[in-house]
PDB file of C-alpha atoms in Angstrom:
ATOM      1  CA  GLY A 193      31.843  34.694 -24.501  1.00  0.00           C
ATOM      2  CA  ALA A 194      29.567  37.238 -22.888  1.00  0.00           C
ATOM      3  CA  VAL A 195      27.587  36.261 -19.816  1.00  0.00           C
ATOM      4  CA  VAL A 196      23.830  36.490 -19.484  1.00  0.00           C
ATOM      5  CA  SER A 197      22.367  35.507 -16.144  1.00  0.00           C
ATOM      6  CA  GLN A 198      18.783  34.660 -15.257  1.00  0.00           C
ATOM      7  CA  HIS A 199      17.270  34.636 -11.815  1.00  0.00           C
ATOM      8  CA  PRO A 200      15.803  32.547 -10.415  1.00  0.00           C
ATOM      9  CA  SER A 201      16.912  29.289 -12.027  1.00  0.00           C
ATOM     10  CA  TRP A 202      13.696  27.671 -10.938  1.00  0.00           C
ATOM     11  CA  VAL A 203      10.520  28.772  -9.188  1.00  0.00           C
ATOM     12  CA  ILE A 204       7.354  27.120  -7.972  1.00  0.00           C
ATOM     13  CA  CYS A 205       4.311  29.293  -7.443  1.00  0.00           C
ATOM     14  CA  LYS A 206       0.657  28.904  -6.666  1.00  0.00           C
ATOM     15  CA  SER A 207      -1.947  29.323  -9.353  1.00  0.00           C
ATOM     16  CA  GLY A 208      -3.176  32.907  -9.520  1.00  0.00           C
ATOM     17  CA  THR A 209       0.011  34.508  -8.241  1.00  0.00           C
ATOM     18  CA  SER A 210       2.574  36.497 -10.228  1.00  0.00           C
ATOM     19  CA  VAL A 211       6.200  35.610 -10.801  1.00  0.00           C
ATOM     20  CA  LYS A 212       9.053  37.863 -11.908  1.00  0.00           C
ATOM     21  CA  ILE A 213      12.064  36.552 -13.807  1.00  0.00           C
ATOM     22  CA  GLU A 214      15.177  38.672 -14.240  1.00  0.00           C
ATOM     23  CA  CYS A 215      17.621  38.632 -17.130  1.00  0.00           C
ATOM     24  CA  ARG A 216      20.932  40.435 -16.735  1.00  0.00           C
ATOM     25  CA  SER A 217      23.824  40.985 -19.096  1.00  0.00           C
ATOM     26  CA  LEU A 218      26.826  40.869 -16.767  1.00  0.00           C
ATOM     27  CA  ASP A 219      29.680  42.123 -18.898  1.00  0.00           C
ATOM     28  CA  PHE A 220      28.094  44.082 -21.726  1.00  0.00           C
ATOM     29  CA  GLN A 221      25.294  46.510 -22.353  1.00  0.00           C
ATOM     30  CA  ALA A 222      22.360  44.919 -24.137  1.00  0.00           C
ATOM     31  CA  THR A 223      20.315  47.166 -26.383  1.00  0.00           C
ATOM     32  CA  THR A 224      17.982  44.271 -27.155  1.00  0.00           C
ATOM     33  CA  MET A 225      16.791  41.339 -25.082  1.00  0.00           C
ATOM     34  CA  PHE A 226      14.615  38.456 -26.200  1.00  0.00           C
ATOM     35  CA  TRP A 227      12.318  36.211 -24.182  1.00  0.00           C
ATOM     36  CA  TYR A 228      11.620  32.632 -25.236  1.00  0.00           C
ATOM     37  CA  ARG A 229       9.445  29.843 -23.893  1.00  0.00           C
ATOM     38  CA  GLN A 230      10.350  26.186 -24.270  1.00  0.00           C
ATOM     39  CA  PHE A 231       7.940  23.388 -23.429  1.00  0.00           C
ATOM     40  CA  PRO A 232       9.330  19.900 -22.690  1.00  0.00           C
ATOM     41  CA  LYS A 233      10.922  18.221 -25.689  1.00  0.00           C
ATOM     42  CA  GLN A 234      10.104  21.200 -27.880  1.00  0.00           C
ATOM     43  CA  SER A 235      12.015  24.012 -29.479  1.00  0.00           C
ATOM     44  CA  LEU A 236      12.426  27.599 -28.339  1.00  0.00           C
ATOM     45  CA  MET A 237       9.550  29.877 -29.259  1.00  0.00           C
ATOM     46  CA  LEU A 238      10.085  33.618 -29.251  1.00  0.00           C
ATOM     47  CA  MET A 239       7.638  35.416 -26.978  1.00  0.00           C
ATOM     48  CA  ALA A 240       8.770  39.008 -27.251  1.00  0.00           C
ATOM     49  CA  THR A 241      11.590  41.350 -28.160  1.00  0.00           C
ATOM     50  CA  SER A 242      12.457  44.219 -25.890  1.00  0.00           C
ATOM     51  CA  ASN A 243      14.609  47.225 -26.608  1.00  0.00           C
ATOM     52  CA  GLU A 244      15.952  49.301 -23.775  1.00  0.00           C
ATOM     53  CA  GLY A 245      13.681  52.198 -22.939  1.00  0.00           C
ATOM     54  CA  SER A 246      10.817  51.214 -25.208  1.00  0.00           C
ATOM     55  CA  LYS A 247       7.828  48.900 -25.137  1.00  0.00           C
ATOM     56  CA  ALA A 248       8.340  45.259 -25.923  1.00  0.00           C
ATOM     57  CA  THR A 249       7.167  43.781 -29.204  1.00  0.00           C
ATOM     58  CA  TYR A 250       5.153  40.625 -28.623  1.00  0.00           C
ATOM     59  CA  GLU A 251       4.810  37.687 -30.972  1.00  0.00           C
ATOM     60  CA  GLN A 252       1.415  36.696 -32.260  1.00  0.00           C
ATOM     61  CA  GLY A 253      -0.542  34.748 -29.680  1.00  0.00           C
ATOM     62  CA  VAL A 254       1.448  36.012 -26.676  1.00  0.00           C
ATOM     63  CA  GLU A 255      -0.684  38.052 -24.287  1.00  0.00           C
ATOM     64  CA  LYS A 256       1.127  41.253 -23.399  1.00  0.00           C
ATOM     65  CA  ASP A 257      -1.044  41.820 -20.339  1.00  0.00           C
ATOM     66  CA  LYS A 258      -0.163  38.411 -18.992  1.00  0.00           C
ATOM     67  CA  PHE A 259       3.545  38.457 -19.775  1.00  0.00           C
ATOM     68  CA  LEU A 260       4.771  41.866 -18.704  1.00  0.00           C
ATOM     69  CA  ILE A 261       8.217  42.786 -19.956  1.00  0.00           C
ATOM     70  CA  ASN A 262      10.303  45.653 -18.688  1.00  0.00           C
ATOM     71  CA  HIS A 263      13.685  46.648 -20.079  1.00  0.00           C
ATOM     72  CA  ALA A 264      14.478  49.665 -17.973  1.00  0.00           C
ATOM     73  CA  SER A 265      18.256  49.538 -18.227  1.00  0.00           C
ATOM     74  CA  LEU A 266      20.902  48.308 -20.666  1.00  0.00           C
ATOM     75  CA  THR A 267      21.735  45.376 -18.406  1.00  0.00           C
ATOM     76  CA  LEU A 268      18.377  44.237 -17.062  1.00  0.00           C
ATOM     77  CA  SER A 269      15.110  42.990 -18.473  1.00  0.00           C
ATOM     78  CA  THR A 270      12.331  41.409 -16.450  1.00  0.00           C
ATOM     79  CA  LEU A 271       9.485  39.110 -17.412  1.00  0.00           C
ATOM     80  CA  THR A 272       6.523  38.987 -15.059  1.00  0.00           C
ATOM     81  CA  VAL A 273       4.037  36.185 -15.501  1.00  0.00           C
ATOM     82  CA  THR A 274       0.821  37.547 -14.038  1.00  0.00           C
ATOM     83  CA  SER A 275      -1.969  35.402 -12.609  1.00  0.00           C
ATOM     84  CA  ALA A 276      -0.013  32.281 -13.421  1.00  0.00           C
ATOM     85  CA  HIS A 277      -1.830  29.052 -14.252  1.00  0.00           C
ATOM     86  CA  PRO A 278      -0.524  25.487 -14.556  1.00  0.00           C
ATOM     87  CA  GLU A 279      -0.446  25.791 -18.359  1.00  0.00           C
ATOM     88  CA  ASP A 280       2.134  28.585 -17.942  1.00  0.00           C
ATOM     89  CA  SER A 281       4.553  26.049 -16.487  1.00  0.00           C
ATOM     90  CA  SER A 282       7.506  26.024 -18.839  1.00  0.00           C
ATOM     91  CA  PHE A 283      11.195  26.809 -19.289  1.00  0.00           C
ATOM     92  CA  TYR A 284      11.643  30.532 -19.893  1.00  0.00           C
ATOM     93  CA  ILE A 285      14.904  31.641 -21.507  1.00  0.00           C
ATOM     94  CA  CYS A 286      16.186  35.109 -22.234  1.00  0.00           C
ATOM     95  CA  SER A 287      18.910  36.225 -24.585  1.00  0.00           C
ATOM     96  CA  ALA A 288      20.680  39.538 -24.878  1.00  0.00           C
ATOM     97  CA  ARG A 289      22.705  41.192 -27.595  1.00  0.00           C
ATOM     98  CA  GLN A 290      24.892  44.252 -27.549  1.00  0.00           C
ATOM     99  CA  ASP A 291      23.785  45.563 -30.924  1.00  0.00           C
ATOM    100  CA  SER A 292      22.337  44.393 -34.230  1.00  0.00           C
ATOM    101  CA  SER A 293      25.755  43.376 -35.568  1.00  0.00           C
ATOM    102  CA  THR A 294      26.350  40.790 -32.825  1.00  0.00           C
ATOM    103  CA  GLU A 295      24.665  37.535 -31.949  1.00  0.00           C
ATOM    104  CA  ALA A 296      22.672  37.271 -28.749  1.00  0.00           C
ATOM    105  CA  PHE A 297      23.869  35.237 -25.775  1.00  0.00           C
ATOM    106  CA  PHE A 298      21.411  33.101 -23.866  1.00  0.00           C
ATOM    107  CA  GLY A 299      20.783  32.920 -20.154  1.00  0.00           C
ATOM    108  CA  GLN A 300      20.646  29.599 -18.353  1.00  0.00           C
ATOM    109  CA  GLY A 301      16.855  29.600 -18.270  1.00  0.00           C
ATOM    110  CA  THR A 302      14.213  29.633 -15.549  1.00  0.00           C
ATOM    111  CA  ARG A 303      12.040  26.598 -14.857  1.00  0.00           C
ATOM    112  CA  LEU A 304       8.566  27.807 -13.803  1.00  0.00           C
ATOM    113  CA  THR A 305       6.169  25.360 -12.213  1.00  0.00           C
ATOM    114  CA  VAL A 306       2.685  26.580 -11.349  1.00  0.00           C
ATOM    115  CA  VAL A 307       0.784  24.391  -8.905  1.00  0.00           C
TER     116      VAL A 307
ATOM    117  CA  GLY B  29       5.079  30.134 -34.612  1.00  0.00           C
ATOM    118  CA  GLN B  30       7.272  29.174 -37.537  1.00  0.00           C
ATOM    119  CA  GLN B  31       9.828  26.407 -37.060  1.00  0.00           C
ATOM    120  CA  LEU B  32      12.534  24.957 -39.204  1.00  0.00           C
ATOM    121  CA  ASN B  33      12.494  21.280 -40.154  1.00  0.00           C
ATOM    122  CA  GLN B  34      15.458  19.612 -38.486  1.00  0.00           C
ATOM    123  CA  SER B  35      16.495  15.993 -38.913  1.00  0.00           C
ATOM    124  CA  PRO B  36      17.050  13.535 -37.551  1.00  0.00           C
ATOM    125  CA  GLN B  37      14.890  13.996 -34.477  1.00  0.00           C
ATOM    126  CA  SER B  38      17.256  11.862 -32.431  1.00  0.00           C
ATOM    127  CA  MET B  39      20.456   9.890 -32.851  1.00  0.00           C
ATOM    128  CA  PHE B  40      21.952   7.140 -30.718  1.00  0.00           C
ATOM    129  CA  ILE B  41      25.555   6.464 -31.632  1.00  0.00           C
ATOM    130  CA  GLN B  42      28.742   4.897 -30.345  1.00  0.00           C
ATOM    131  CA  GLU B  43      31.634   7.003 -29.136  1.00  0.00           C
ATOM    132  CA  GLY B  44      33.999   7.766 -32.004  1.00  0.00           C
ATOM    133  CA  GLU B  45      31.352   7.825 -34.704  1.00  0.00           C
ATOM    134  CA  ASP B  46      30.698  10.817 -36.903  1.00  0.00           C
ATOM    135  CA  VAL B  47      27.334  12.582 -36.776  1.00  0.00           C
ATOM    136  CA  SER B  48      25.445  14.624 -39.323  1.00  0.00           C
ATOM    137  CA  MET B  49      22.255  16.624 -38.916  1.00  0.00           C
ATOM    138  CA  ASN B  50      20.526  19.188 -41.114  1.00  0.00           C
ATOM    139  CA  CYS B  51      17.894  21.859 -41.261  1.00  0.00           C
ATOM    140  CA  THR B  52      15.690  22.895 -44.132  1.00  0.00           C
ATOM    141  CA  SER B  53      13.387  25.829 -44.613  1.00  0.00           C
ATOM    142  CA  SER B  54      10.868  27.019 -47.150  1.00  0.00           C
ATOM    143  CA  SER B  55      12.222  30.529 -46.658  1.00  0.00           C
ATOM    144  CA  ILE B  56      15.572  32.029 -47.573  1.00  0.00           C
ATOM    145  CA  PHE B  57      17.790  32.955 -44.651  1.00  0.00           C
ATOM    146  CA  ASN B  58      20.774  35.296 -44.470  1.00  0.00           C
ATOM    147  CA  THR B  59      22.099  33.724 -41.280  1.00  0.00           C
ATOM    148  CA  TRP B  60      22.290  30.159 -39.983  1.00  0.00           C
ATOM    149  CA  LEU B  61      23.304  29.414 -36.405  1.00  0.00           C
ATOM    150  CA  TRP B  62      23.895  26.114 -34.635  1.00  0.00           C
ATOM    151  CA  TYR B  63      23.384  25.739 -30.870  1.00  0.00           C
ATOM    152  CA  LYS B  64      23.813  23.012 -28.266  1.00  0.00           C
ATOM    153  CA  GLN B  65      21.517  22.833 -25.263  1.00  0.00           C
ATOM    154  CA  ASP B  66      22.291  20.744 -22.202  1.00  0.00           C
ATOM    155  CA  PRO B  67      19.405  19.657 -19.935  1.00  0.00           C
ATOM    156  CA  GLY B  68      18.100  22.522 -17.838  1.00  0.00           C
ATOM    157  CA  GLU B  69      20.376  25.073 -19.506  1.00  0.00           C
ATOM    158  CA  GLY B  70      20.109  27.727 -22.163  1.00  0.00           C
ATOM    159  CA  PRO B  71      21.466  27.184 -25.686  1.00  0.00           C
ATOM    160  CA  VAL B  72      25.130  27.821 -26.371  1.00  0.00           C
ATOM    161  CA  LEU B  73      26.219  29.068 -29.785  1.00  0.00           C
ATOM    162  CA  LEU B  74      28.496  26.624 -31.614  1.00  0.00           C
ATOM    163  CA  ILE B  75      28.854  28.004 -35.130  1.00  0.00           C
ATOM    164  CA  ALA B  76      27.530  31.052 -37.003  1.00  0.00           C
ATOM    165  CA  LEU B  77      27.210  31.179 -40.802  1.00  0.00           C
ATOM    166  CA  TYR B  78      26.548  34.352 -42.759  1.00  0.00           C
ATOM    167  CA  LYS B  79      27.222  33.585 -46.437  1.00  0.00           C
ATOM    168  CA  ALA B  80      25.720  31.069 -48.818  1.00  0.00           C
ATOM    169  CA  GLY B  81      28.173  28.234 -49.360  1.00  0.00           C
ATOM    170  CA  GLU B  82      30.181  29.139 -46.268  1.00  0.00           C
ATOM    171  CA  LEU B  83      31.824  26.188 -44.522  1.00  0.00           C
ATOM    172  CA  THR B  84      32.988  26.837 -40.966  1.00  0.00           C
ATOM    173  CA  SER B  85      34.651  24.620 -38.383  1.00  0.00           C
ATOM    174  CA  ASN B  86      34.858  24.801 -34.613  1.00  0.00           C
ATOM    175  CA  GLY B  87      37.063  21.982 -33.390  1.00  0.00           C
ATOM    176  CA  ARG B  88      35.349  18.708 -34.284  1.00  0.00           C
ATOM    177  CA  LEU B  89      32.267  20.565 -35.507  1.00  0.00           C
ATOM    178  CA  THR B  90      31.745  21.675 -39.092  1.00  0.00           C
ATOM    179  CA  ALA B  91      28.712  23.491 -40.440  1.00  0.00           C
ATOM    180  CA  GLN B  92      27.746  24.704 -43.883  1.00  0.00           C
ATOM    181  CA  PHE B  93      25.366  27.339 -45.170  1.00  0.00           C
ATOM    182  CA  GLY B  94      23.540  25.801 -48.117  1.00  0.00           C
ATOM    183  CA  ILE B  95      23.900  27.348 -51.555  1.00  0.00           C
ATOM    184  CA  THR B  96      20.134  27.750 -51.891  1.00  0.00           C
ATOM    185  CA  ARG B  97      20.136  29.607 -48.512  1.00  0.00           C
ATOM    186  CA  LYS B  98      17.309  27.323 -47.454  1.00  0.00           C
ATOM    187  CA  ASP B  99      19.341  24.700 -45.643  1.00  0.00           C
ATOM    188  CA  SER B 100      22.305  24.057 -43.403  1.00  0.00           C
ATOM    189  CA  PHE B 101      24.033  21.029 -41.960  1.00  0.00           C
ATOM    190  CA  LEU B 102      26.175  20.311 -38.926  1.00  0.00           C
ATOM    191  CA  ASN B 103      28.736  17.530 -38.723  1.00  0.00           C
ATOM    192  CA  ILE B 104      30.412  16.286 -35.562  1.00  0.00           C
ATOM    193  CA  SER B 105      33.440  14.094 -36.057  1.00  0.00           C
ATOM    194  CA  ALA B 106      34.745  11.475 -33.647  1.00  0.00           C
ATOM    195  CA  SER B 107      31.950  11.954 -31.136  1.00  0.00           C
ATOM    196  CA  ILE B 108      32.655  11.808 -27.411  1.00  0.00           C
ATOM    197  CA  PRO B 109      30.284  11.344 -24.441  1.00  0.00           C
ATOM    198  CA  SER B 110      30.196  15.070 -23.652  1.00  0.00           C
ATOM    199  CA  ASP B 111      28.672  15.727 -27.081  1.00  0.00           C
ATOM    200  CA  VAL B 112      25.391  14.476 -25.624  1.00  0.00           C
ATOM    201  CA  GLY B 113      22.658  17.079 -25.727  1.00  0.00           C
ATOM    202  CA  ILE B 114      20.111  18.689 -27.987  1.00  0.00           C
ATOM    203  CA  TYR B 115      21.362  20.495 -31.064  1.00  0.00           C
ATOM    204  CA  PHE B 116      19.292  23.273 -32.571  1.00  0.00           C
ATOM    205  CA  CYS B 117      19.684  25.079 -35.836  1.00  0.00           C
ATOM    206  CA  ALA B 118      18.363  28.618 -36.092  1.00  0.00           C
ATOM    207  CA  GLY B 119      17.835  30.795 -39.119  1.00  0.00           C
ATOM    208  CA  ARG B 120      17.367  34.479 -39.555  1.00  0.00           C
ATOM    209  CA  GLY B 121      16.114  36.402 -42.541  1.00  0.00           C
ATOM    210  CA  GLY B 122      13.073  37.651 -44.380  1.00  0.00           C
ATOM    211  CA  ALA B 123      11.009  40.697 -43.603  1.00  0.00           C
ATOM    212  CA  THR B 124      11.031  40.199 -39.828  1.00  0.00           C
ATOM    213  CA  ASN B 125      14.720  39.236 -39.531  1.00  0.00           C
ATOM    214  CA  LYS B 126      13.830  37.254 -36.397  1.00  0.00           C
ATOM    215  CA  LEU B 127      15.696  34.168 -35.262  1.00  0.00           C
ATOM    216  CA  ILE B 128      13.664  31.012 -35.851  1.00  0.00           C
ATOM    217  CA  PHE B 129      14.693  27.767 -34.202  1.00  0.00           C
ATOM    218  CA  GLY B 130      14.668  24.280 -35.605  1.00  0.00           C
ATOM    219  CA  THR B 131      12.898  21.376 -33.954  1.00  0.00           C
ATOM    220  CA  GLY B 132      16.096  20.029 -32.443  1.00  0.00           C
ATOM    221  CA  THR B 133      18.161  16.844 -32.686  1.00  0.00           C
ATOM    222  CA  LEU B 134      18.727  14.805 -29.548  1.00  0.00           C
ATOM    223  CA  LEU B 135      22.176  13.210 -29.589  1.00  0.00           C
ATOM    224  CA  ALA B 136      23.056  10.321 -27.318  1.00  0.00           C
ATOM    225  CA  VAL B 137      26.601   8.932 -27.320  1.00  0.00           C
ATOM    226  CA  GLN B 138      27.349   5.566 -25.800  1.00  0.00           C
ATOM    227  CA  PRO B 139      30.877   5.184 -24.423  1.00  0.00           C
TER     228      PRO B 139
END
């Protein structure tokens, strides 16, 4: 199957700082990328959908000014958690799909710990 | 956000046993997907279902798209230790056509 890679796999940051997570589709061009958040022992919750070259669409309750998403190219989307707080600590997972007729492939996830 | 009801929440079985889990929704879906997630990893797609009544197999895994389009089940036959993980269903449909994940089933297999 197609490969979606996230970087970093894990990150620890101080409260109040910003963290950037990258999501890359390695062997296909992704017109759409999705960002999810997963708290321990819980399911995946969609945060936002991003289409290449346009603004991301955020789910209800997700602050767009706190979770900045950029999808500047067909192979890269970034999620920046701004002014991170301990409650932002979670497992962030991206997925990418080539077009609307294909299923998205998931990255390996990024474990964010804010101390 | 919306979640699908998935059961059971967890299963502890002996190697070689068969396993069954299901998802139900109050909404109609046009797609049902089943994923497996290992600890610290992203979900991996196991089976995709696109038609009501569809029954699809992937090795020892079999999944069905319910006739009512509001449910789906996944069966694993002759379980092995590497089947351990969390299994998620996901449905897509309705006005938003977004993928909604189930609450997950934790599977533990004792050798």
